[in-house]
Amino acid sequence: MNIQKALAEFITFGEQRDNAISVIVSNSSNNQTYLYTLTKPILIDVLTRCLNKEIDIDDLELWANVIESRDDINCAEYEGVIYALSNSEQMGELTHQKLAQLLKLLQQ
């Protein structure tokens, strides 16, 4: 699995997510070009799956931390959402109620 496929699997919580994590960890993110762009449909899908308890909130927070820390992932359009998900110290504990609010804002 190449890094681009690994990023896609990780970001979409795909079936090969565990394999993707090992590929991502073994590759630096010091790219000048984006290998993956976070889109609104993907973000909505992940938040919805978390609200439906298909994805654990702790996994969602880790997911957002990885996205925020990688230079090869373009999340600029949703930087505020990713920040809110990954910084519970500043934003308060991540709850299903907060996720529902974020999802509602994204769907407007």
Coordinates of C-alpha atoms in Angstrom, one line a residue:
M1 CA 0.0 0.0 0.0
N2 CA 1.4 3.4 -1.0
I3 CA 1.2 6.5 1.2
Q4 CA -1.6 8.0 -0.8
K5 CA -3.8 4.9 -0.5
A6 CA -2.8 4.7 3.2
L7 CA -4.0 8.3 3.9
A8 CA -7.3 7.6 2.1
E9 CA -7.9 4.4 4.1
F10 CA -7.0 6.1 7.4
I11 CA -9.1 9.2 6.7
T12 CA -12.2 7.3 5.6
F13 CA -11.9 4.7 8.4
G14 CA -11.6 2.1 5.7
E15 CA -11.3 -1.7 6.2
Q16 CA -7.5 -1.6 5.9
R17 CA -7.1 1.2 8.4
D18 CA -4.7 -0.7 10.6
N19 CA -2.4 -1.5 7.7
A20 CA -2.7 2.1 6.6
I21 CA -1.5 3.4 10.1
S22 CA 1.7 1.4 9.8
V23 CA 2.4 2.9 6.3
I24 CA 1.6 6.4 7.5
V25 CA 3.9 6.0 10.6
S26 CA 6.8 4.9 8.4
N27 CA 6.5 7.8 6.0
S28 CA 7.3 11.4 6.9
S29 CA 4.8 14.1 6.1
N30 CA 7.3 16.7 4.9
N31 CA 5.8 16.9 1.5
Q32 CA 5.4 20.2 -0.4
T33 CA 2.4 18.7 -2.2
Y34 CA -0.8 17.4 -0.8
L35 CA -1.4 13.7 -1.2
Y36 CA -4.9 13.8 0.2
T37 CA -7.6 16.4 0.6
L38 CA -10.2 16.1 3.3
T39 CA -13.6 16.7 1.7
K40 CA -17.0 17.7 3.2
P41 CA -18.7 14.3 2.3
I42 CA -15.8 12.4 4.0
L43 CA -16.0 14.6 7.1
I44 CA -19.7 14.3 7.3
D45 CA -19.5 10.5 6.9
V46 CA -16.9 10.1 9.7
L47 CA -18.8 12.3 12.1
T48 CA -22.1 10.5 11.3
R49 CA -20.4 7.1 11.9
C50 CA -19.1 8.4 15.2
L51 CA -22.6 9.6 16.2
N52 CA -23.9 6.1 15.2
K53 CA -21.2 4.6 17.5
E54 CA -19.5 2.9 14.6
I55 CA -16.4 4.9 15.4
D56 CA -15.2 5.5 19.0
I57 CA -14.9 9.2 20.1
D58 CA -11.3 8.5 21.2
D59 CA -10.5 7.2 17.8
L60 CA -12.0 10.3 16.2
E61 CA -9.9 12.5 18.4
L62 CA -6.7 10.6 17.4
W63 CA -7.9 10.8 13.7
A64 CA -8.2 14.5 13.9
N65 CA -4.8 14.8 15.6
V66 CA -3.1 12.9 12.8
I67 CA -4.9 15.0 10.1
E68 CA -3.9 18.2 11.9
S69 CA -0.2 17.1 12.2
R70 CA 0.3 15.9 8.6
D71 CA 1.7 18.3 6.0
D72 CA 0.6 16.1 3.2
I73 CA -3.1 16.3 4.1
N74 CA -5.1 19.3 2.9
C75 CA -7.7 20.1 5.5
A76 CA -7.6 23.9 5.2
E77 CA -11.3 24.2 4.4
Y78 CA -12.2 22.3 7.6
E79 CA -9.3 23.4 9.8
G80 CA -11.7 24.8 12.5
V81 CA -13.6 21.5 12.7
I82 CA -10.4 19.4 12.8
Y83 CA -9.0 21.8 15.5
A84 CA -12.2 21.4 17.6
L85 CA -12.0 17.6 17.3
S86 CA -8.3 17.4 18.2
N87 CA -7.9 19.9 20.9
S88 CA -10.2 18.9 23.8
E89 CA -7.9 20.8 26.2
Q90 CA -9.0 24.1 24.6
M91 CA -12.4 23.1 23.3
G92 CA -13.7 21.0 26.1
E93 CA -14.4 17.3 26.2
L94 CA -15.6 15.8 22.9
T95 CA -19.1 14.5 23.3
H96 CA -21.8 13.2 21.0
Q97 CA -23.7 16.4 21.6
K98 CA -20.8 18.5 20.3
L99 CA -20.4 16.1 17.3
A100 CA -24.1 16.6 16.5
Q101 CA -23.6 20.4 16.6
L102 CA -20.6 20.2 14.3
L103 CA -22.4 17.9 11.9
K104 CA -25.4 20.3 11.8
L105 CA -23.1 23.2 11.0
L106 CA -21.4 21.2 8.2
Q107 CA -24.7 20.3 6.6
Q108 CA -26.0 23.8 6.3

